[in-house]
């Protein structure tokens, strides 16, 4: 039963990690796979976003997502920046204004010069922040890890000692009863609640926050 509970806890923890990673996948999905790059000022070329370079002029049509961070060089439009800022109202964009990867061009056609690509974009930094936060540990979790390192061996030794003490009291004919007492010590002292609940709660909390547009820098609350 002890092994079953531990394995079940591990399974639930891994499942929680898998579910919370969906938030990161949703953030990654805000960036398009291909973009329309203007070559020689007029020729429209569909280019994979991985091949986009700083200084390229990108064309964003109505309904398309802004691929990378950049500065508008021509055109004007309304851009939905709710995925980045949380602001539900579209923002007017014209020449000289900054646009961000993951936002949506709603009306009009704009041309913008790429200023940040790849891991330099604001969206990429947000994704990295969420991933880093999910891997961080709260002070209570670090304390739990330290305590568990000494607590588990101590409990096992106490359980073994309990078995032999009761064997000495009851004799070998009471070995079954002594084993029950030893197992009782293990069950009562099992630190699984701290060892599993704390990291799982952090993973779920950070993932749910990211899905709701709330970014948590790390597991420590300042």
PDB file of C-alpha atoms in Angstrom:
ATOM      1  CA  UNK A   1       0.000   0.000   0.000  1.00  0.00           C
ATOM      2  CA  UNK A   2       2.856   2.385   0.800  1.00  0.00           C
ATOM      3  CA  UNK A   3       4.479   1.748  -2.582  1.00  0.00           C
ATOM      4  CA  UNK A   4       1.094   2.132  -4.271  1.00  0.00           C
ATOM      5  CA  UNK A   5       0.477   5.510  -2.637  1.00  0.00           C
ATOM      6  CA  UNK A   6       3.948   6.754  -3.529  1.00  0.00           C
ATOM      7  CA  UNK A   7       3.602   5.663  -7.155  1.00  0.00           C
ATOM      8  CA  UNK A   8       0.137   7.220  -7.333  1.00  0.00           C
ATOM      9  CA  UNK A   9       1.532  10.478  -5.969  1.00  0.00           C
ATOM     10  CA  UNK A  10       4.349  10.446  -8.524  1.00  0.00           C
ATOM     11  CA  UNK A  11       1.857   9.766 -11.304  1.00  0.00           C
ATOM     12  CA  UNK A  12      -0.344  12.679 -10.222  1.00  0.00           C
ATOM     13  CA  UNK A  13       2.717  14.937 -10.015  1.00  0.00           C
ATOM     14  CA  UNK A  14       3.830  14.032 -13.539  1.00  0.00           C
ATOM     15  CA  UNK A  15       0.291  14.510 -14.809  1.00  0.00           C
ATOM     16  CA  UNK A  16       0.123  17.936 -13.174  1.00  0.00           C
ATOM     17  CA  UNK A  17       3.429  18.887 -14.822  1.00  0.00           C
ATOM     18  CA  UNK A  18       2.102  17.714 -18.187  1.00  0.00           C
ATOM     19  CA  UNK A  19      -1.111  19.700 -17.803  1.00  0.00           C
ATOM     20  CA  UNK A  20       0.625  22.894 -16.720  1.00  0.00           C
ATOM     21  CA  UNK A  21       3.012  22.691 -19.678  1.00  0.00           C
ATOM     22  CA  UNK A  22      -0.078  23.314 -21.850  1.00  0.00           C
ATOM     23  CA  UNK A  23       0.114  26.939 -20.743  1.00  0.00           C
ATOM     24  CA  UNK A  24       3.594  27.216 -22.240  1.00  0.00           C
ATOM     25  CA  UNK A  25       2.432  25.489 -25.422  1.00  0.00           C
ATOM     26  CA  UNK A  26      -0.387  28.038 -25.731  1.00  0.00           C
ATOM     27  CA  UNK A  27       2.122  30.864 -25.381  1.00  0.00           C
ATOM     28  CA  UNK A  28       4.308  29.290 -28.056  1.00  0.00           C
ATOM     29  CA  UNK A  29       1.247  28.973 -30.293  1.00  0.00           C
ATOM     30  CA  UNK A  30       0.877  32.755 -30.320  1.00  0.00           C
ATOM     31  CA  UNK A  31       3.788  33.003 -32.750  1.00  0.00           C
ATOM     32  CA  UNK A  32       3.118  32.114 -36.416  1.00  0.00           C
ATOM     33  CA  UNK A  33       5.239  29.524 -38.217  1.00  0.00           C
ATOM     34  CA  UNK A  34       5.740  31.573 -41.382  1.00  0.00           C
ATOM     35  CA  UNK A  35       5.832  35.283 -42.185  1.00  0.00           C
ATOM     36  CA  UNK A  36       5.510  37.448 -45.274  1.00  0.00           C
ATOM     37  CA  UNK A  37       8.819  39.217 -45.891  1.00  0.00           C
ATOM     38  CA  UNK A  38       9.075  42.082 -48.368  1.00  0.00           C
ATOM     39  CA  UNK A  39      12.124  41.762 -50.588  1.00  0.00           C
ATOM     40  CA  UNK A  40      13.285  44.670 -52.772  1.00  0.00           C
ATOM     41  CA  UNK A  41      10.458  46.673 -51.193  1.00  0.00           C
ATOM     42  CA  UNK A  42       7.604  44.985 -53.045  1.00  0.00           C
ATOM     43  CA  UNK A  43       8.123  41.225 -53.542  1.00  0.00           C
ATOM     44  CA  UNK A  44       6.193  39.178 -50.969  1.00  0.00           C
ATOM     45  CA  UNK A  45       8.036  36.007 -49.915  1.00  0.00           C
ATOM     46  CA  UNK A  46       6.691  33.454 -47.426  1.00  0.00           C
ATOM     47  CA  UNK A  47       9.552  32.758 -45.041  1.00  0.00           C
ATOM     48  CA  UNK A  48       9.807  30.383 -42.048  1.00  0.00           C
ATOM     49  CA  UNK A  49      10.041  32.419 -38.880  1.00  0.00           C
ATOM     50  CA  UNK A  50      13.348  30.717 -38.022  1.00  0.00           C
ATOM     51  CA  UNK A  51      14.936  32.378 -41.057  1.00  0.00           C
ATOM     52  CA  UNK A  52      13.762  35.866 -40.165  1.00  0.00           C
ATOM     53  CA  UNK A  53      16.585  38.309 -39.452  1.00  0.00           C
ATOM     54  CA  UNK A  54      16.826  41.697 -37.792  1.00  0.00           C
ATOM     55  CA  UNK A  55      16.126  44.470 -40.249  1.00  0.00           C
ATOM     56  CA  UNK A  56      13.786  42.411 -42.453  1.00  0.00           C
ATOM     57  CA  UNK A  57      10.597  44.189 -43.480  1.00  0.00           C
ATOM     58  CA  UNK A  58       7.578  42.067 -42.588  1.00  0.00           C
ATOM     59  CA  UNK A  59       4.045  42.488 -43.923  1.00  0.00           C
ATOM     60  CA  UNK A  60       1.104  41.936 -41.558  1.00  0.00           C
ATOM     61  CA  UNK A  61      -2.338  41.677 -43.113  1.00  0.00           C
ATOM     62  CA  UNK A  62      -5.661  41.933 -41.234  1.00  0.00           C
ATOM     63  CA  UNK A  63      -6.185  38.915 -38.966  1.00  0.00           C
ATOM     64  CA  UNK A  64      -2.538  37.856 -39.039  1.00  0.00           C
ATOM     65  CA  UNK A  65      -0.325  37.573 -35.989  1.00  0.00           C
ATOM     66  CA  UNK A  66       2.690  39.765 -35.514  1.00  0.00           C
ATOM     67  CA  UNK A  67       5.628  37.385 -35.887  1.00  0.00           C
ATOM     68  CA  UNK A  68       8.433  39.220 -34.062  1.00  0.00           C
ATOM     69  CA  UNK A  69       9.016  42.450 -32.208  1.00  0.00           C
ATOM     70  CA  UNK A  70       9.471  45.375 -34.529  1.00  0.00           C
ATOM     71  CA  UNK A  71       8.771  48.976 -35.469  1.00  0.00           C
ATOM     72  CA  UNK A  72       6.051  49.982 -37.932  1.00  0.00           C
ATOM     73  CA  UNK A  73       7.523  51.640 -41.018  1.00  0.00           C
ATOM     74  CA  UNK A  74       4.380  51.990 -43.119  1.00  0.00           C
ATOM     75  CA  UNK A  75       0.611  51.695 -42.727  1.00  0.00           C
ATOM     76  CA  UNK A  76      -1.699  51.984 -39.744  1.00  0.00           C
ATOM     77  CA  UNK A  77      -3.937  49.505 -37.995  1.00  0.00           C
ATOM     78  CA  UNK A  78      -5.424  48.330 -34.721  1.00  0.00           C
ATOM     79  CA  UNK A  79      -3.510  45.578 -32.931  1.00  0.00           C
ATOM     80  CA  UNK A  80      -4.885  43.287 -30.221  1.00  0.00           C
ATOM     81  CA  UNK A  81      -2.175  43.171 -27.546  1.00  0.00           C
ATOM     82  CA  UNK A  82      -4.257  41.397 -24.898  1.00  0.00           C
ATOM     83  CA  UNK A  83      -2.008  38.315 -25.017  1.00  0.00           C
ATOM     84  CA  UNK A  84       0.925  40.462 -23.860  1.00  0.00           C
ATOM     85  CA  UNK A  85      -0.539  43.324 -21.832  1.00  0.00           C
ATOM     86  CA  UNK A  86      -3.952  41.978 -20.873  1.00  0.00           C
ATOM     87  CA  UNK A  87      -5.551  45.123 -22.315  1.00  0.00           C
ATOM     88  CA  UNK A  88      -8.768  44.027 -24.102  1.00  0.00           C
ATOM     89  CA  UNK A  89      -9.056  47.117 -26.313  1.00  0.00           C
ATOM     90  CA  UNK A  90      -7.084  47.168 -29.588  1.00  0.00           C
ATOM     91  CA  UNK A  91      -4.197  49.633 -29.772  1.00  0.00           C
ATOM     92  CA  UNK A  92      -3.668  51.983 -32.705  1.00  0.00           C
ATOM     93  CA  UNK A  93      -0.396  51.394 -34.549  1.00  0.00           C
ATOM     94  CA  UNK A  94       1.206  53.698 -37.106  1.00  0.00           C
ATOM     95  CA  UNK A  95       4.669  54.489 -38.411  1.00  0.00           C
ATOM     96  CA  UNK A  96       7.176  54.634 -35.548  1.00  0.00           C
ATOM     97  CA  UNK A  97       5.122  52.523 -33.129  1.00  0.00           C
ATOM     98  CA  UNK A  98       6.387  49.276 -31.639  1.00  0.00           C
ATOM     99  CA  UNK A  99       4.650  45.945 -32.237  1.00  0.00           C
ATOM    100  CA  UNK A 100       5.202  42.719 -30.335  1.00  0.00           C
ATOM    101  CA  UNK A 101       5.308  39.059 -31.327  1.00  0.00           C
ATOM    102  CA  UNK A 102       2.116  37.159 -30.526  1.00  0.00           C
ATOM    103  CA  UNK A 103      -0.211  40.129 -30.930  1.00  0.00           C
ATOM    104  CA  UNK A 104      -2.889  40.185 -33.639  1.00  0.00           C
ATOM    105  CA  UNK A 105      -3.245  42.736 -36.417  1.00  0.00           C
ATOM    106  CA  UNK A 106      -6.974  43.427 -36.650  1.00  0.00           C
ATOM    107  CA  UNK A 107      -7.495  46.081 -39.281  1.00  0.00           C
ATOM    108  CA  UNK A 108      -5.399  47.534 -42.032  1.00  0.00           C
ATOM    109  CA  UNK A 109      -2.079  46.433 -43.466  1.00  0.00           C
ATOM    110  CA  UNK A 110       1.166  47.339 -41.747  1.00  0.00           C
ATOM    111  CA  UNK A 111       4.789  46.907 -42.651  1.00  0.00           C
ATOM    112  CA  UNK A 112       7.227  46.641 -39.768  1.00  0.00           C
ATOM    113  CA  UNK A 113      10.968  46.248 -39.441  1.00  0.00           C
ATOM    114  CA  UNK A 114      12.057  43.306 -37.263  1.00  0.00           C
ATOM    115  CA  UNK A 115      14.066  44.529 -34.268  1.00  0.00           C
ATOM    116  CA  UNK A 116      14.032  41.402 -32.068  1.00  0.00           C
ATOM    117  CA  UNK A 117      13.883  37.832 -33.351  1.00  0.00           C
ATOM    118  CA  UNK A 118      14.081  34.346 -31.867  1.00  0.00           C
ATOM    119  CA  UNK A 119      14.772  34.301 -28.139  1.00  0.00           C
ATOM    120  CA  UNK A 120      15.073  38.108 -28.042  1.00  0.00           C
ATOM    121  CA  UNK A 121      11.357  38.785 -28.503  1.00  0.00           C
ATOM    122  CA  UNK A 122       9.187  39.765 -25.573  1.00  0.00           C
ATOM    123  CA  UNK A 123       7.037  36.649 -26.094  1.00  0.00           C
ATOM    124  CA  UNK A 124      10.087  34.361 -26.012  1.00  0.00           C
ATOM    125  CA  UNK A 125      11.246  36.024 -22.808  1.00  0.00           C
ATOM    126  CA  UNK A 126       7.813  35.485 -21.256  1.00  0.00           C
ATOM    127  CA  UNK A 127       7.902  31.787 -22.208  1.00  0.00           C
ATOM    128  CA  UNK A 128      11.403  31.481 -20.725  1.00  0.00           C
ATOM    129  CA  UNK A 129      10.214  33.231 -17.556  1.00  0.00           C
ATOM    130  CA  UNK A 130       7.347  30.762 -17.104  1.00  0.00           C
ATOM    131  CA  UNK A 131       9.627  27.767 -17.715  1.00  0.00           C
ATOM    132  CA  UNK A 132      12.184  29.136 -15.263  1.00  0.00           C
ATOM    133  CA  UNK A 133       9.496  29.755 -12.653  1.00  0.00           C
ATOM    134  CA  UNK A 134       8.177  26.210 -12.963  1.00  0.00           C
ATOM    135  CA  UNK A 135      11.650  24.853 -12.281  1.00  0.00           C
ATOM    136  CA  UNK A 136      12.276  27.062  -9.263  1.00  0.00           C
ATOM    137  CA  UNK A 137      11.769  26.007  -5.664  1.00  0.00           C
ATOM    138  CA  UNK A 138      10.094  27.873  -2.839  1.00  0.00           C
ATOM    139  CA  UNK A 139      11.938  28.166   0.497  1.00  0.00           C
ATOM    140  CA  UNK A 140       9.488  25.727   2.090  1.00  0.00           C
ATOM    141  CA  UNK A 141      10.206  23.220  -0.687  1.00  0.00           C
ATOM    142  CA  UNK A 142      13.965  23.475  -0.175  1.00  0.00           C
ATOM    143  CA  UNK A 143      13.394  22.992   3.550  1.00  0.00           C
ATOM    144  CA  UNK A 144      11.241  19.925   2.831  1.00  0.00           C
ATOM    145  CA  UNK A 145      13.998  18.449   0.647  1.00  0.00           C
ATOM    146  CA  UNK A 146      16.564  18.903   3.432  1.00  0.00           C
ATOM    147  CA  UNK A 147      14.265  17.464   6.089  1.00  0.00           C
ATOM    148  CA  UNK A 148      13.278  14.514   3.913  1.00  0.00           C
ATOM    149  CA  UNK A 149      16.928  13.612   3.300  1.00  0.00           C
ATOM    150  CA  UNK A 150      17.340  12.893   7.019  1.00  0.00           C
ATOM    151  CA  UNK A 151      13.751  12.097   7.909  1.00  0.00           C
ATOM    152  CA  UNK A 152      13.229   9.120   5.603  1.00  0.00           C
ATOM    153  CA  UNK A 153      16.283   7.115   6.719  1.00  0.00           C
ATOM    154  CA  UNK A 154      15.438   7.897  10.337  1.00  0.00           C
ATOM    155  CA  UNK A 155      11.878   6.637   9.927  1.00  0.00           C
ATOM    156  CA  UNK A 156      13.077   3.439   8.235  1.00  0.00           C
ATOM    157  CA  UNK A 157      15.517   2.782  11.097  1.00  0.00           C
ATOM    158  CA  UNK A 158      12.817   3.482  13.693  1.00  0.00           C
ATOM    159  CA  UNK A 159      10.473   1.111  11.869  1.00  0.00           C
ATOM    160  CA  UNK A 160      13.097  -1.654  11.842  1.00  0.00           C
ATOM    161  CA  UNK A 161      13.832  -1.016  15.517  1.00  0.00           C
ATOM    162  CA  UNK A 162      10.109  -1.209  16.281  1.00  0.00           C
ATOM    163  CA  UNK A 163       9.891  -4.600  14.615  1.00  0.00           C
ATOM    164  CA  UNK A 164      12.765  -6.093  16.609  1.00  0.00           C
ATOM    165  CA  UNK A 165      11.655  -4.546  19.894  1.00  0.00           C
ATOM    166  CA  UNK A 166       8.203  -6.097  19.560  1.00  0.00           C
ATOM    167  CA  UNK A 167       9.744  -9.406  18.518  1.00  0.00           C
ATOM    168  CA  UNK A 168      11.749  -9.291  21.742  1.00  0.00           C
ATOM    169  CA  UNK A 169       8.584  -8.534  23.712  1.00  0.00           C
ATOM    170  CA  UNK A 170       6.214 -10.977  21.981  1.00  0.00           C
ATOM    171  CA  UNK A 171       8.681 -13.548  20.727  1.00  0.00           C
ATOM    172  CA  UNK A 172       8.911 -14.794  17.148  1.00  0.00           C
ATOM    173  CA  UNK A 173       5.364 -16.097  17.388  1.00  0.00           C
ATOM    174  CA  UNK A 174       4.336 -12.436  17.483  1.00  0.00           C
ATOM    175  CA  UNK A 175       6.376 -11.527  14.421  1.00  0.00           C
ATOM    176  CA  UNK A 176       3.230 -10.807  12.411  1.00  0.00           C
ATOM    177  CA  UNK A 177       2.002  -8.336  15.022  1.00  0.00           C
ATOM    178  CA  UNK A 178       5.487  -6.782  15.204  1.00  0.00           C
ATOM    179  CA  UNK A 179       5.460  -6.349  11.423  1.00  0.00           C
ATOM    180  CA  UNK A 180       2.105  -4.553  11.631  1.00  0.00           C
ATOM    181  CA  UNK A 181       3.538  -2.155  14.220  1.00  0.00           C
ATOM    182  CA  UNK A 182       6.601  -1.507  12.018  1.00  0.00           C
ATOM    183  CA  UNK A 183       4.423  -0.803   8.984  1.00  0.00           C
ATOM    184  CA  UNK A 184       2.268   1.502  11.109  1.00  0.00           C
ATOM    185  CA  UNK A 185       5.338   3.592  11.874  1.00  0.00           C
ATOM    186  CA  UNK A 186       6.119   3.885   8.141  1.00  0.00           C
ATOM    187  CA  UNK A 187       2.559   4.809   7.183  1.00  0.00           C
ATOM    188  CA  UNK A 188       2.120   7.459   9.874  1.00  0.00           C
ATOM    189  CA  UNK A 189       5.520   9.042   9.278  1.00  0.00           C
ATOM    190  CA  UNK A 190       5.426   8.932   5.468  1.00  0.00           C
ATOM    191  CA  UNK A 191       6.470  12.433   4.252  1.00  0.00           C
ATOM    192  CA  UNK A 192       4.754  12.067   0.887  1.00  0.00           C
ATOM    193  CA  UNK A 193       2.315  14.890   1.614  1.00  0.00           C
ATOM    194  CA  UNK A 194       5.158  17.416   1.853  1.00  0.00           C
ATOM    195  CA  UNK A 195       7.373  15.822  -0.756  1.00  0.00           C
ATOM    196  CA  UNK A 196       4.670  15.608  -3.431  1.00  0.00           C
ATOM    197  CA  UNK A 197       2.058  18.218  -2.578  1.00  0.00           C
ATOM    198  CA  UNK A 198       4.435  21.181  -2.460  1.00  0.00           C
ATOM    199  CA  UNK A 199       6.058  20.835  -5.924  1.00  0.00           C
ATOM    200  CA  UNK A 200       2.744  19.816  -7.500  1.00  0.00           C
ATOM    201  CA  UNK A 201       0.989  22.863  -6.050  1.00  0.00           C
ATOM    202  CA  UNK A 202       3.729  25.148  -7.360  1.00  0.00           C
ATOM    203  CA  UNK A 203       3.646  23.624 -10.845  1.00  0.00           C
ATOM    204  CA  UNK A 204      -0.133  23.888 -11.111  1.00  0.00           C
ATOM    205  CA  UNK A 205      -0.251  27.407  -9.672  1.00  0.00           C
ATOM    206  CA  UNK A 206       2.404  28.809 -11.995  1.00  0.00           C
ATOM    207  CA  UNK A 207       0.879  27.066 -15.032  1.00  0.00           C
ATOM    208  CA  UNK A 208      -2.648  28.270 -14.275  1.00  0.00           C
ATOM    209  CA  UNK A 209      -1.351  31.776 -13.707  1.00  0.00           C
ATOM    210  CA  UNK A 210       0.391  31.806 -17.078  1.00  0.00           C
ATOM    211  CA  UNK A 211      -2.790  30.595 -18.782  1.00  0.00           C
ATOM    212  CA  UNK A 212      -4.634  33.541 -17.210  1.00  0.00           C
ATOM    213  CA  UNK A 213      -1.988  36.066 -18.184  1.00  0.00           C
ATOM    214  CA  UNK A 214      -0.442  36.229 -14.702  1.00  0.00           C
ATOM    215  CA  UNK A 215       3.324  35.708 -14.839  1.00  0.00           C
ATOM    216  CA  UNK A 216       5.123  34.524 -11.721  1.00  0.00           C
ATOM    217  CA  UNK A 217       8.838  35.288 -11.671  1.00  0.00           C
ATOM    218  CA  UNK A 218       9.753  32.402  -9.352  1.00  0.00           C
ATOM    219  CA  UNK A 219       8.351  30.241  -6.587  1.00  0.00           C
ATOM    220  CA  UNK A 220       9.417  32.729  -3.893  1.00  0.00           C
ATOM    221  CA  UNK A 221       6.814  35.337  -3.010  1.00  0.00           C
ATOM    222  CA  UNK A 222       8.521  38.704  -2.382  1.00  0.00           C
TER     223      UNK A 222
END
